[in-house]
Amino acid sequence: MERAVVEGIPGVMDRVDAAFAAVPRAGFLPRAERARAGDDAPLPIGHRQTNSQPRTVAAMLRLLEVVAGQRVLDVGAGSGWTTALLAHLTGPEGEVVGVELEPDLVRWGGANLAATGRRWATIRLARKGELGVPERAPYDRILVSADAGELPRALLDQLADPGRLVIPVAGTMTLVVREQAYDAVSHHGSYRFVPLR
């Protein structure tokens, strides 16, 4: 993966690069896939889901612009890797709530996350028919690692003001920036994700 330039200084890691260095992908992969942790490709984690391509995860985290101390919702937590990366970015003064539909992945991803010692981040089982965790809203940042057919109103209702939401919508990475009750929507390339359910 290329290293981003920080304030015009080549070779200096940005915060996302630092998170990747602090939270190695291998600890969030099935044992049979760990030798491929350095591959810039999605890798299977079971239940027809994947641990996303690192370049895609980095692009999403850069769009999200997580700041230390923020509250973040991670929809589609899967292996727990994005939840742990987000927890690194928020620091212990922040909070990350991951949600996942597959009970086996909740247990496994939660164990992977717990092994990092980032106690300010958790993964919980998503409720059928409910997106996110509305009772814990609002969230300063929302990351969604599944493709929505359209921008979900349920997640917009959980976004703080100011706030940022990053979500693939109909195959296009979409960023919503909320400020003073206005939502600015922009698009950032085509991606393939499992469907948001």
mmCIF file of C-alpha atoms in Angstrom, residues 21-194:
data_model
loop_
_atom_site.group_PDB
_atom_site.id
_atom_site.type_symbol
_atom_site.label_atom_id
_atom_site.label_comp_id
_atom_site.label_asym_id
_atom_site.label_seq_id
_atom_site.Cartn_x
_atom_site.Cartn_y
_atom_site.Cartn_z
ATOM 1 C CA ALA A 21 0.416 -0.401 11.496
ATOM 2 C CA ALA A 22 -1.077 -0.639 15.008
ATOM 3 C CA VAL A 23 -3.855 -3.093 14.083
ATOM 4 C CA PRO A 24 -2.399 -5.850 11.846
ATOM 5 C CA ARG A 25 -4.956 -7.473 9.549
ATOM 6 C CA ALA A 26 -3.693 -11.017 10.211
ATOM 7 C CA GLY A 27 -5.299 -11.076 13.666
ATOM 8 C CA PHE A 28 -8.722 -10.650 12.036
ATOM 9 C CA LEU A 29 -8.478 -13.444 9.483
ATOM 10 C CA PRO A 30 -9.257 -17.155 9.720
ATOM 11 C CA ARG A 31 -6.086 -19.152 10.343
ATOM 12 C CA ALA A 32 -6.092 -20.498 6.766
ATOM 13 C CA GLU A 33 -6.092 -16.953 5.325
ATOM 14 C CA ARG A 34 -3.466 -15.328 7.585
ATOM 15 C CA ALA A 35 -0.588 -15.946 5.161
ATOM 16 C CA ARG A 36 -2.473 -13.705 2.708
ATOM 17 C CA ALA A 37 -2.922 -10.821 5.164
ATOM 18 C CA GLY A 38 -0.618 -8.599 3.109
ATOM 19 C CA ASP A 39 -2.601 -9.134 -0.108
ATOM 20 C CA ASP A 40 -4.522 -6.085 -1.275
ATOM 21 C CA ALA A 41 -7.638 -8.174 -1.836
ATOM 22 C CA PRO A 42 -10.809 -9.090 0.036
ATOM 23 C CA LEU A 43 -10.384 -12.369 1.940
ATOM 24 C CA PRO A 44 -13.151 -14.799 3.013
ATOM 25 C CA ILE A 45 -14.180 -14.928 6.665
ATOM 26 C CA GLY A 46 -17.175 -17.273 6.320
ATOM 27 C CA HIS A 47 -20.925 -16.701 6.003
ATOM 28 C CA ARG A 48 -20.370 -15.379 2.439
ATOM 29 C CA GLN A 49 -18.591 -12.341 3.902
ATOM 30 C CA THR A 50 -15.077 -10.982 3.496
ATOM 31 C CA ASN A 51 -12.435 -9.012 5.305
ATOM 32 C CA SER A 52 -12.365 -6.039 2.931
ATOM 33 C CA GLN A 53 -9.516 -5.073 0.640
ATOM 34 C CA PRO A 54 -7.056 -2.923 2.647
ATOM 35 C CA ARG A 55 -6.934 -0.196 -0.006
ATOM 36 C CA THR A 56 -10.743 0.079 0.145
ATOM 37 C CA VAL A 57 -10.754 0.222 3.958
ATOM 38 C CA ALA A 58 -8.072 2.931 3.928
ATOM 39 C CA ALA A 59 -10.035 4.997 1.389
ATOM 40 C CA MET A 60 -13.188 4.756 3.506
ATOM 41 C CA LEU A 61 -11.357 5.706 6.713
ATOM 42 C CA ARG A 62 -9.786 8.730 5.019
ATOM 43 C CA LEU A 63 -13.224 9.895 3.856
ATOM 44 C CA LEU A 64 -14.577 9.382 7.371
ATOM 45 C CA GLU A 65 -11.908 11.633 8.979
ATOM 46 C CA VAL A 66 -12.243 10.187 12.476
ATOM 47 C CA VAL A 67 -10.952 12.460 15.239
ATOM 48 C CA ALA A 68 -9.845 11.325 18.696
ATOM 49 C CA GLY A 69 -12.684 11.267 21.214
ATOM 50 C CA GLN A 70 -15.497 10.761 18.711
ATOM 51 C CA ARG A 71 -18.379 8.272 18.899
ATOM 52 C CA VAL A 72 -18.420 5.975 15.859
ATOM 53 C CA LEU A 73 -20.894 3.404 14.542
ATOM 54 C CA ASP A 74 -19.430 0.544 12.458
ATOM 55 C CA VAL A 75 -22.163 -1.240 10.473
ATOM 56 C CA GLY A 76 -21.127 -4.666 9.173
ATOM 57 C CA ALA A 77 -18.306 -5.226 11.651
ATOM 58 C CA GLY A 78 -17.579 -8.777 10.413
ATOM 59 C CA SER A 79 -14.107 -9.861 11.557
ATOM 60 C CA GLY A 80 -13.767 -6.829 13.860
ATOM 61 C CA TRP A 81 -10.879 -5.306 11.866
ATOM 62 C CA THR A 82 -12.624 -2.054 10.918
ATOM 63 C CA THR A 83 -13.966 -1.736 14.467
ATOM 64 C CA ALA A 84 -10.431 -2.054 15.855
ATOM 65 C CA LEU A 85 -9.040 0.418 13.293
ATOM 66 C CA LEU A 86 -11.757 2.902 14.224
ATOM 67 C CA ALA A 87 -10.993 2.368 17.931
ATOM 68 C CA HIS A 88 -7.347 3.199 17.259
ATOM 69 C CA LEU A 89 -8.450 6.418 15.542
ATOM 70 C CA THR A 90 -10.863 7.480 18.314
ATOM 71 C CA GLY A 91 -8.477 6.585 21.127
ATOM 72 C CA PRO A 92 -9.690 5.549 24.591
ATOM 73 C CA GLU A 93 -11.536 8.848 25.044
ATOM 74 C CA GLY A 94 -13.824 7.830 22.154
ATOM 75 C CA GLU A 95 -16.306 4.999 21.663
ATOM 76 C CA VAL A 96 -16.898 2.583 18.767
ATOM 77 C CA VAL A 97 -20.041 0.483 18.460
ATOM 78 C CA GLY A 98 -19.829 -2.292 15.859
ATOM 79 C CA VAL A 99 -22.911 -4.170 14.669
ATOM 80 C CA GLU A 100 -23.042 -7.447 12.748
ATOM 81 C CA LEU A 101 -25.947 -9.675 11.651
ATOM 82 C CA GLU A 102 -24.217 -13.080 11.778
ATOM 83 C CA PRO A 103 -24.045 -14.417 15.363
ATOM 84 C CA ASP A 104 -20.913 -16.499 14.635
ATOM 85 C CA LEU A 105 -19.125 -13.416 13.315
ATOM 86 C CA VAL A 106 -20.249 -11.362 16.317
ATOM 87 C CA ARG A 107 -18.559 -13.900 18.608
ATOM 88 C CA TRP A 108 -15.426 -14.306 16.479
ATOM 89 C CA GLY A 109 -15.091 -10.614 15.575
ATOM 90 C CA GLY A 110 -15.705 -9.670 19.204
ATOM 91 C CA ALA A 111 -12.937 -12.026 20.334
ATOM 92 C CA ASN A 112 -10.576 -10.613 17.700
ATOM 93 C CA LEU A 113 -11.378 -7.095 18.878
ATOM 94 C CA ALA A 114 -11.000 -8.006 22.575
ATOM 95 C CA ALA A 115 -7.519 -9.387 21.851
ATOM 96 C CA THR A 116 -6.410 -5.848 20.899
ATOM 97 C CA GLY A 117 -7.247 -4.482 24.369
ATOM 98 C CA ARG A 118 -9.346 -1.623 22.962
ATOM 99 C CA ARG A 119 -12.084 -1.800 25.577
ATOM 100 C CA TRP A 120 -13.811 1.346 24.298
ATOM 101 C CA ALA A 121 -14.944 -0.630 21.228
ATOM 102 C CA THR A 122 -17.560 -3.411 21.135
ATOM 103 C CA ILE A 123 -19.361 -5.545 18.574
ATOM 104 C CA ARG A 124 -22.982 -6.467 19.121
ATOM 105 C CA LEU A 125 -25.559 -8.506 17.250
ATOM 106 C CA ALA A 126 -27.659 -6.377 14.913
ATOM 107 C CA ARG A 127 -31.400 -6.604 15.352
ATOM 108 C CA LYS A 128 -33.321 -7.950 12.356
ATOM 109 C CA GLY A 129 -34.976 -5.112 10.479
ATOM 110 C CA GLU A 130 -33.048 -2.395 12.320
ATOM 111 C CA LEU A 131 -30.011 -0.559 10.975
ATOM 112 C CA GLY A 132 -27.388 0.610 13.429
ATOM 113 C CA VAL A 133 -28.021 1.123 17.127
ATOM 114 C CA PRO A 134 -30.550 3.979 17.309
ATOM 115 C CA GLU A 135 -30.771 4.002 21.107
ATOM 116 C CA ARG A 136 -27.062 4.917 21.326
ATOM 117 C CA ALA A 137 -27.271 7.685 18.688
ATOM 118 C CA PRO A 138 -26.160 10.238 17.691
ATOM 119 C CA TYR A 139 -22.773 9.206 16.249
ATOM 120 C CA ASP A 140 -20.110 11.628 15.050
ATOM 121 C CA ARG A 141 -19.074 9.140 12.357
ATOM 122 C CA ILE A 142 -20.827 6.175 10.726
ATOM 123 C CA LEU A 143 -19.001 3.626 8.573
ATOM 124 C CA VAL A 144 -20.961 1.048 6.567
ATOM 125 C CA SER A 145 -19.196 -1.953 5.004
ATOM 126 C CA ALA A 146 -22.139 -3.243 2.956
ATOM 127 C CA ASP A 147 -23.848 -1.936 -0.168
ATOM 128 C CA ALA A 148 -27.171 -0.139 0.251
ATOM 129 C CA GLY A 149 -29.633 0.220 -2.621
ATOM 130 C CA GLU A 150 -30.238 3.800 -1.520
ATOM 131 C CA LEU A 151 -29.036 6.101 1.249
ATOM 132 C CA PRO A 152 -30.686 4.675 4.400
ATOM 133 C CA ARG A 153 -32.829 7.174 6.269
ATOM 134 C CA ALA A 154 -32.403 5.084 9.437
ATOM 135 C CA LEU A 155 -28.641 5.753 9.470
ATOM 136 C CA LEU A 156 -29.011 9.429 8.563
ATOM 137 C CA ASP A 157 -31.294 9.733 11.600
ATOM 138 C CA GLN A 158 -28.419 8.440 13.790
ATOM 139 C CA LEU A 159 -25.818 10.884 12.442
ATOM 140 C CA ALA A 160 -24.760 13.797 14.653
ATOM 141 C CA ASP A 161 -24.525 17.409 13.466
ATOM 142 C CA PRO A 162 -21.740 17.912 12.546
ATOM 143 C CA GLY A 163 -21.069 14.379 11.336
ATOM 144 C CA ARG A 164 -19.837 12.178 8.491
ATOM 145 C CA LEU A 165 -21.288 8.975 7.015
ATOM 146 C CA VAL A 166 -19.388 6.757 4.536
ATOM 147 C CA ILE A 167 -21.421 4.072 2.766
ATOM 148 C CA PRO A 168 -21.413 2.274 -0.584
ATOM 149 C CA VAL A 169 -24.731 3.022 -2.320
ATOM 150 C CA ALA A 170 -25.585 1.044 -5.467
ATOM 151 C CA GLY A 171 -21.875 0.332 -5.959
ATOM 152 C CA THR A 172 -20.698 3.922 -5.479
ATOM 153 C CA MET A 173 -18.793 5.024 -2.382
ATOM 154 C CA THR A 174 -20.865 7.827 -0.913
ATOM 155 C CA LEU A 175 -19.898 10.435 1.656
ATOM 156 C CA VAL A 176 -22.470 12.447 3.572
ATOM 157 C CA VAL A 177 -21.115 15.469 5.438
ATOM 158 C CA ARG A 178 -23.669 16.999 7.803
ATOM 159 C CA GLU A 179 -23.134 20.533 9.022
ATOM 160 C CA GLN A 180 -25.680 22.957 10.445
ATOM 161 C CA ALA A 181 -28.595 20.678 9.474
ATOM 162 C CA TYR A 182 -27.438 20.462 5.828
ATOM 163 C CA ASP A 183 -26.274 17.185 4.245
ATOM 164 C CA ALA A 184 -23.690 17.514 1.455
ATOM 165 C CA VAL A 185 -23.458 14.263 -0.536
ATOM 166 C CA SER A 186 -20.461 13.381 -2.714
ATOM 167 C CA HIS A 187 -19.374 10.252 -4.609
ATOM 168 C CA HIS A 188 -15.937 8.631 -4.550
ATOM 169 C CA GLY A 189 -15.585 5.748 -7.019
ATOM 170 C CA SER A 190 -17.099 2.325 -7.653
ATOM 171 C CA TYR A 191 -16.765 -0.596 -5.234
ATOM 172 C CA ARG A 192 -18.264 -4.048 -4.684
ATOM 173 C CA PHE A 193 -19.618 -5.022 -1.271
ATOM 174 C CA VAL A 194 -22.042 -7.598 0.075
#
